[in-house]
Short mmCIF file of C-alpha atoms in Angstrom, two decimals:
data_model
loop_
_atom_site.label_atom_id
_atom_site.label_comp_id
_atom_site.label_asym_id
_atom_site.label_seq_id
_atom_site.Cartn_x
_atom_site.Cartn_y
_atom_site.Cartn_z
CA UNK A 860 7.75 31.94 -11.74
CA UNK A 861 4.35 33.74 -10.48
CA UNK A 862 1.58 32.16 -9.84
CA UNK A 863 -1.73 33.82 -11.65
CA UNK A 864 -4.41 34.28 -9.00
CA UNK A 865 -6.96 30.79 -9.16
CA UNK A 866 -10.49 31.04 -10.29
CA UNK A 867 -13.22 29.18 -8.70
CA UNK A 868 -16.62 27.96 -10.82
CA UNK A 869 -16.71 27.74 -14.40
CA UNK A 870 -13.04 28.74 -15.13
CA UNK A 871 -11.67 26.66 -12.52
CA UNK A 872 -13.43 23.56 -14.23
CA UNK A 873 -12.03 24.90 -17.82
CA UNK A 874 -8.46 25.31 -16.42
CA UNK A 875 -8.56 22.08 -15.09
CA UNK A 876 -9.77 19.90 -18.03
CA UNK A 877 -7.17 22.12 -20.14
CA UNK A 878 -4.47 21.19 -17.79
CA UNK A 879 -5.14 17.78 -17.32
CA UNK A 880 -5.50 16.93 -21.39
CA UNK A 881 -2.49 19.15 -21.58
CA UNK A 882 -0.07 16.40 -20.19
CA UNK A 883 -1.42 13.55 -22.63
CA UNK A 884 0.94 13.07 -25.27
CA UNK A 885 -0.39 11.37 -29.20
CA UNK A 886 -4.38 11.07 -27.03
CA UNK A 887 -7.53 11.41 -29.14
CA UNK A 888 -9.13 15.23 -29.78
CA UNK A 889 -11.53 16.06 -26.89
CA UNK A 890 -14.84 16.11 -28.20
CA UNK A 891 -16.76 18.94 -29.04
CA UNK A 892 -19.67 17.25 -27.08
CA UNK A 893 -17.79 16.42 -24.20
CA UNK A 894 -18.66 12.99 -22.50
CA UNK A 895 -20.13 13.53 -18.89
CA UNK A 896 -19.84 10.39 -17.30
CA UNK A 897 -17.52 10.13 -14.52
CA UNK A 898 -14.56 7.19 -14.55
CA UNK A 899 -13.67 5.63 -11.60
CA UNK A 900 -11.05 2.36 -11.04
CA UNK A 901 -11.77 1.39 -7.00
CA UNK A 902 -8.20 0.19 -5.88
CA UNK A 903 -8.34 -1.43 -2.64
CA UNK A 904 -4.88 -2.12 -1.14
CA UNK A 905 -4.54 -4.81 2.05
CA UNK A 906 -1.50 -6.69 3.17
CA UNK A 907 -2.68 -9.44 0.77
CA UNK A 908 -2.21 -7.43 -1.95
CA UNK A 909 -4.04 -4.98 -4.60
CA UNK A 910 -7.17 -5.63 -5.58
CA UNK A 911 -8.35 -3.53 -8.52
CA UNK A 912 -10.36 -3.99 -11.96
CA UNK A 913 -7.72 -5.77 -14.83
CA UNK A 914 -9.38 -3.01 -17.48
CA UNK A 915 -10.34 0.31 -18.19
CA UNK A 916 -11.01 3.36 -20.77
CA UNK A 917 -8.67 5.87 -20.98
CA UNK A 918 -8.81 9.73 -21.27
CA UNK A 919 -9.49 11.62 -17.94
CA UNK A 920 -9.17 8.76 -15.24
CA UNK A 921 -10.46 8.62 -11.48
CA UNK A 922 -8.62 6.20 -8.93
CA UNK A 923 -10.32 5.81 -5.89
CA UNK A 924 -7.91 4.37 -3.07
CA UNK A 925 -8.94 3.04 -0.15
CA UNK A 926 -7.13 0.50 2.68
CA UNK A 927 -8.11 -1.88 5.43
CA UNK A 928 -4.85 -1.34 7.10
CA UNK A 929 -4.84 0.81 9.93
CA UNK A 930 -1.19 1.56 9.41
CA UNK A 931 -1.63 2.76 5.94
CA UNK A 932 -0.25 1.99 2.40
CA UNK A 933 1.32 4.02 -0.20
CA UNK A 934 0.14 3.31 -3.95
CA UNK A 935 2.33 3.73 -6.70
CA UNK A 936 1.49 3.69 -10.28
CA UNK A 937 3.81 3.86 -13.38
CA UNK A 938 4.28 2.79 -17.01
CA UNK A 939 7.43 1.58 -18.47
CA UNK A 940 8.38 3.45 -21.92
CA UNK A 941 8.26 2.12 -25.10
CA UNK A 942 10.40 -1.26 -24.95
CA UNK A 943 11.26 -1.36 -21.53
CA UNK A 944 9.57 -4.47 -19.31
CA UNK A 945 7.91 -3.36 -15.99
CA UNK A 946 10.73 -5.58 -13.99
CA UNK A 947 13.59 -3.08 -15.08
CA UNK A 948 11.68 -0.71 -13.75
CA UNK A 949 11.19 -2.52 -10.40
CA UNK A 950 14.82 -3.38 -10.27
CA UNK A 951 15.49 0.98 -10.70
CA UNK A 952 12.99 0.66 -7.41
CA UNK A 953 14.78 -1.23 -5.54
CA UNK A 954 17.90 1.42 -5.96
CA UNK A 955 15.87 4.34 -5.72
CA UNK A 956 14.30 3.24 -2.49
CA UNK A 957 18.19 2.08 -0.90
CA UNK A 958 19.34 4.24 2.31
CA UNK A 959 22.59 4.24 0.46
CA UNK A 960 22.09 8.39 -1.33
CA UNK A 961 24.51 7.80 -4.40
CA UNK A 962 22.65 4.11 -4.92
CA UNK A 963 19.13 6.19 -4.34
CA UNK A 964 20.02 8.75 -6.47
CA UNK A 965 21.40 6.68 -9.46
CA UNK A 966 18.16 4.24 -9.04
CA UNK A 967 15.40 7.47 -9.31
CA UNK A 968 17.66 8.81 -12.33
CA UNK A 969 16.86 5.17 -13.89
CA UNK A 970 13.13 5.44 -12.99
CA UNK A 971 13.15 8.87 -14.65
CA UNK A 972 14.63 7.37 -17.92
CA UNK A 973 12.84 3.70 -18.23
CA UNK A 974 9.34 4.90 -16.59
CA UNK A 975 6.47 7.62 -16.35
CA UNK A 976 5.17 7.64 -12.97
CA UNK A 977 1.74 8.41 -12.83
CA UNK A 978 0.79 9.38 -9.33
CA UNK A 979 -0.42 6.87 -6.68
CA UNK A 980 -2.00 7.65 -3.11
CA UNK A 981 -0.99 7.65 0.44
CA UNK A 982 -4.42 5.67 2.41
CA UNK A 983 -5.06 5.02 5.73
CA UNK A 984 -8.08 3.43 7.04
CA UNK A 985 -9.64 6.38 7.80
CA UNK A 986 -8.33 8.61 4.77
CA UNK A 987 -8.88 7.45 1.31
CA UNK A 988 -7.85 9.59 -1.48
CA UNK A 989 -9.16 10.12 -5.14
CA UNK A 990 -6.65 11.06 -7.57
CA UNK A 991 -7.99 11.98 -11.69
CA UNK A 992 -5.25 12.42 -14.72
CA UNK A 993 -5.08 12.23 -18.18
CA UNK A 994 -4.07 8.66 -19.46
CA UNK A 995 -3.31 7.79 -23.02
CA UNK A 996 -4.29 3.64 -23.66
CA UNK A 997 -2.18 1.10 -23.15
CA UNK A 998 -0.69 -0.71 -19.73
CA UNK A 999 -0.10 0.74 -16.44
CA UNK A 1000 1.23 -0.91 -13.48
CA UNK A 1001 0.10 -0.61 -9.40
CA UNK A 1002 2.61 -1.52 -7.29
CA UNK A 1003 2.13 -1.42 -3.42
CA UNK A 1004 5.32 0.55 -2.24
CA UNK A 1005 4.69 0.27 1.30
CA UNK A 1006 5.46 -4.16 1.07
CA UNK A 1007 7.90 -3.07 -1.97
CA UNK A 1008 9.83 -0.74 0.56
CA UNK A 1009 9.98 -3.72 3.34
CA UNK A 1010 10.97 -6.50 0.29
CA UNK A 1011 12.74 -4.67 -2.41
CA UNK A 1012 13.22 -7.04 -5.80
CA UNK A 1013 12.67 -7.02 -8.95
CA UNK A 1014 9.93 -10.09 -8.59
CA UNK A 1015 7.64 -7.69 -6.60
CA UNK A 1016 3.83 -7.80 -6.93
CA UNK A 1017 2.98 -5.57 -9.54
CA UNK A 1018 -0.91 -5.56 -10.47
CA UNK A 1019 -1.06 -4.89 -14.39
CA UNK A 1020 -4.21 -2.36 -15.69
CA UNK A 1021 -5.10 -1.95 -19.35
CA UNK A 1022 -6.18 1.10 -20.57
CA UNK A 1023 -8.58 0.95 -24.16
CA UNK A 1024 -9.75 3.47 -26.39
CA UNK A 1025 -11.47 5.79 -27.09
CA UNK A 1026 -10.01 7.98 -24.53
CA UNK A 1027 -12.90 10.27 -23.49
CA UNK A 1028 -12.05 13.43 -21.82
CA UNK A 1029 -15.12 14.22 -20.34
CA UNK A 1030 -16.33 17.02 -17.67
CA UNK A 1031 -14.26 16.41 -14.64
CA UNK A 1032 -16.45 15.58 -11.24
CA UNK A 1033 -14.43 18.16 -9.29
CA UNK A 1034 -13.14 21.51 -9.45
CA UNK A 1035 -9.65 22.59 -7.97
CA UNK A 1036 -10.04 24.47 -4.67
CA UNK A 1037 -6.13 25.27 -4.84
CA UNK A 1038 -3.15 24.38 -6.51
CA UNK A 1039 0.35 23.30 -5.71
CA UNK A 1040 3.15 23.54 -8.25
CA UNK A 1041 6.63 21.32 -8.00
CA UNK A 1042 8.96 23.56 -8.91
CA UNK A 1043 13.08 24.26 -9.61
CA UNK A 1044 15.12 26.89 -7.61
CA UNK A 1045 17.85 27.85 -7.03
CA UNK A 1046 17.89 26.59 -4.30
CA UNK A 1047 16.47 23.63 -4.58
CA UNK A 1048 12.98 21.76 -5.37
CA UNK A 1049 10.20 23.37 -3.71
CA UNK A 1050 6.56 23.47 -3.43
CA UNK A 1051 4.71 26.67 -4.39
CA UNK A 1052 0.99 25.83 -3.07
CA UNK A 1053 -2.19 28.21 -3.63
CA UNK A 1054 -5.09 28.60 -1.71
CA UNK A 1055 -4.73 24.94 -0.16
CA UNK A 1056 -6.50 25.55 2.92
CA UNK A 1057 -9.69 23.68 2.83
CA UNK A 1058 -9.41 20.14 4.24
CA UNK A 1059 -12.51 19.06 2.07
CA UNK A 1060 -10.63 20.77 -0.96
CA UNK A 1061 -9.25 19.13 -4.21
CA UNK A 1062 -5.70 20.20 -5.09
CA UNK A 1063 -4.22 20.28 -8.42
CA UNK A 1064 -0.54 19.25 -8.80
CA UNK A 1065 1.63 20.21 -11.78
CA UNK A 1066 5.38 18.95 -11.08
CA UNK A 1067 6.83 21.73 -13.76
CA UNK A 1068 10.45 20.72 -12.80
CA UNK A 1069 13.00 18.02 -13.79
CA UNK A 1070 12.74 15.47 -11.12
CA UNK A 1071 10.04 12.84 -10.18
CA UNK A 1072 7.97 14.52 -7.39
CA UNK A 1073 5.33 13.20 -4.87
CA UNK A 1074 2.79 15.28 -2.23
CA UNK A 1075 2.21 13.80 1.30
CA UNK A 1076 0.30 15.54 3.29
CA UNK A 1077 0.94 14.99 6.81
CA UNK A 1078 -0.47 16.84 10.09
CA UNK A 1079 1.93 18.53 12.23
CA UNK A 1080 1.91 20.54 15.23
CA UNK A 1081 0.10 23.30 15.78
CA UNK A 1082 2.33 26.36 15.09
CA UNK A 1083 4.84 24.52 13.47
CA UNK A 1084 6.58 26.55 10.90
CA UNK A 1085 8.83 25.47 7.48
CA UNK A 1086 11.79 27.01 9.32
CA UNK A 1087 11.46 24.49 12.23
CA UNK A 1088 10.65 21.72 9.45
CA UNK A 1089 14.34 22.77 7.91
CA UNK A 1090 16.08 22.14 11.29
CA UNK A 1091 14.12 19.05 12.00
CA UNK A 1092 15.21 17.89 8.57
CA UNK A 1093 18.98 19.05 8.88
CA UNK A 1094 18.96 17.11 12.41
CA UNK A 1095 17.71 14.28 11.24
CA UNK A 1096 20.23 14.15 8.02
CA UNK A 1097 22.62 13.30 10.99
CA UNK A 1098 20.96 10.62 12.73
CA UNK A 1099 17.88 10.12 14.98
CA UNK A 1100 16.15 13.18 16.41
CA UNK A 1101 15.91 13.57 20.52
CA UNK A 1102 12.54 15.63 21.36
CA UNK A 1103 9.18 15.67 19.91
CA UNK A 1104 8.59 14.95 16.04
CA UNK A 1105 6.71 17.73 14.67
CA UNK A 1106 4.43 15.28 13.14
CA UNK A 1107 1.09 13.97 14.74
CA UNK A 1108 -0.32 11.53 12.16
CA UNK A 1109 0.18 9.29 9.30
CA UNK A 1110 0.10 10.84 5.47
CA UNK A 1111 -2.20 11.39 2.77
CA UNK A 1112 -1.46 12.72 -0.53
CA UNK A 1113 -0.48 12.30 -4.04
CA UNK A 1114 2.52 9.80 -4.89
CA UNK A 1115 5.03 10.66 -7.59
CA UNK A 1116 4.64 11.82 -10.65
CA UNK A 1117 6.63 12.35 -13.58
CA UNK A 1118 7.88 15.75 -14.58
CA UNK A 1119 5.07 17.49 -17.03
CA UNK A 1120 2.15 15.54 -15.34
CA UNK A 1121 -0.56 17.57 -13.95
CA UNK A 1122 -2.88 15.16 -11.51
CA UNK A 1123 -6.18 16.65 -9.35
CA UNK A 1124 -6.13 14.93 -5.95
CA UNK A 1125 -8.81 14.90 -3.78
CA UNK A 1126 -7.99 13.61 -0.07
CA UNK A 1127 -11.25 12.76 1.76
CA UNK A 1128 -11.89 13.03 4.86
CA UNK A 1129 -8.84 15.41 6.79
CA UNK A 1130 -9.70 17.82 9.41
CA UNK A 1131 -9.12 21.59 10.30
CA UNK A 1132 -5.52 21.58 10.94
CA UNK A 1133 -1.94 22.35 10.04
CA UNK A 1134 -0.51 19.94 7.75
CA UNK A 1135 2.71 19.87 5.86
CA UNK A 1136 2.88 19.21 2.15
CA UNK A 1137 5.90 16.75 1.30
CA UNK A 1138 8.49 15.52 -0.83
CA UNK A 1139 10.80 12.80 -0.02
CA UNK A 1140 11.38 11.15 -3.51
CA UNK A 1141 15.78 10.76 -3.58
CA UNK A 1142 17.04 14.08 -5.40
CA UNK A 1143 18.85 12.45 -8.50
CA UNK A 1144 22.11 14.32 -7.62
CA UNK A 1145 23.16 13.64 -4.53
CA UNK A 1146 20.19 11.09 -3.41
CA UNK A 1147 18.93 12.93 -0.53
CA UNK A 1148 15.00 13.13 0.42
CA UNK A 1149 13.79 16.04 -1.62
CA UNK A 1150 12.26 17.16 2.02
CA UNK A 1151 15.34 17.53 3.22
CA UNK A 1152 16.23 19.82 0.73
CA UNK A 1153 13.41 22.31 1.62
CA UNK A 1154 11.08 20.42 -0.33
CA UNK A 1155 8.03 21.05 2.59
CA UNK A 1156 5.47 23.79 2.62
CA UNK A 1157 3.31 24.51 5.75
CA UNK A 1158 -0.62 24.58 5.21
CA UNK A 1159 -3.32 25.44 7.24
CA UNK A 1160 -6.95 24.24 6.05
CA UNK A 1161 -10.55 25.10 7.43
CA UNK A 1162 -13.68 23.23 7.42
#
């Protein structure tokens, strides 16, 4: 599939409130006087826990995430469907995230079938990173993958947010200064990003392919190229790597989101750099790290 050239100003702003209503499914009818005030839930993530509001409207929704910890934390936000209790879906977690690939793979096919996951946010201390997306009411869950990932169980901490109407979907505070797409190849899953080269930029992310998908964005080398990625990758499927890691700090980025969800993520604070987009979300065939599948695309962004 092509990718039309992207717009900046006023059509960038259109494209992106179409896209981002686009994915709700049974919302409200955007107003013909579109509401202009911006919504933001402030989740603050420690190793005490998540601390974030208990309610919220719905329609076009801001997360701001931020952490103390200098070692960083990944955010991870779903809803179970319609009759399924959040600790079914925590028990698919704890499969998905096993190093075992067929018990990886089975446990993200569960996620996919019992759960919509709605993005999340990888924070350092330094990097916090403001995701918006189109949210129909009801509850959504935050989990804190990072502790989840060290303590797997279906008992996890799970902070629970309820979303109320009216849904208002409202002029968006930012315009997309590129876009990524999560796509299916023949070859694989794979990233095809657009003009994502400004590290003060705002990206929007449409996963258009089967699977559950996630964007880190990680700093690497400079000169490091997707071809050296691939046999980093492929070395690394075989046990641990001798020589330097191509990669030179921790991520940022967009957690994973369900297939059909479009999400605008906005990671403050990066610098002039190269910087690898990322997927390593289990494949739900054979369980490997989509990454390893050639699921990485090399960026370079400008001040």
């Amino acid at each position: 599939m092509g990718i039309e050239p992207l717009r900046r100003g006023a059509r960038a702003a259109a494209v992106t409130a179409v896209a981002l209503a686009a994915t709700v499914a049974g919302a409200h009818p955007v107003s013909a006087r579109p509401q202009l005030r911006h919504h933001g839930i402030d989740v603050r993530i420690s190793r005490s826990g998540i601390r974030a509001p208990r309610h919220h409207q719905c329609g076009n929704v801001t997360f701001q995430a931020h952490t103390s910890d200098r070692r960083g934390r990944q955010l991870q936000l779903f809803r179970p469907k319609r009759g399924v209790r959040p600790r079914r879906v925590l028990e698919d977690l704890v499969n998905a995230v096993s190093s075992d690939p067929r018990t990886a793979a089975a446990g993200i096919h569960a996620v996919r079938g019992d759960a919509e996951p709605l993005g999340g946010a990888f924070v350092t201390r330094g990097v916090p990173v403001e995701f918006t997306e189109s949210i129909t009411a009801g509850w959504v869950y935050l989990l804190d993958l990072t502790a989840f990932r060290r303590h797997p169980g279906p008992d996890a901490e799970v902070e629970a947010l309820r979303l109320h109407g009216p849904c208002r979907y409202g002029q968006l505070r930012r315009t997309p200064t590129g876009r990524v797409l999560a796509v299916d190849t023949d070859a694989g899953p794979r990233f095809r990003p657009q003009d994502v080269d400004n590290a003060h930029g705002t990206f929007l992310v449409r996963n258009i392919s089967t699977e559950i998908h996630e964007m880190q964005i990680q700093r690497v080398r400079h000169g490091t190229t997707d071809a050296e990625l691939a046999r980093y990758f492929d070395a690394l499927a075989h046990g641990p790597v001798s020589g330097r890691s191509p990669f030179t700090g921790e991520p940022s980025g967009l957690g994973a989101i369900a297939p059909g969800r479009t999400v605008l993520v906005h990671p403050r604070h990066l610098r002039r750099g190269t910087y690898a987009l990322l997927c390593f979300v289990p494949d739900d065939g054979g369980g490997a790290p989509h990454a390893f599948l050639g699921m990485h695309s090399v960026v370079r962004l400008r001040d």
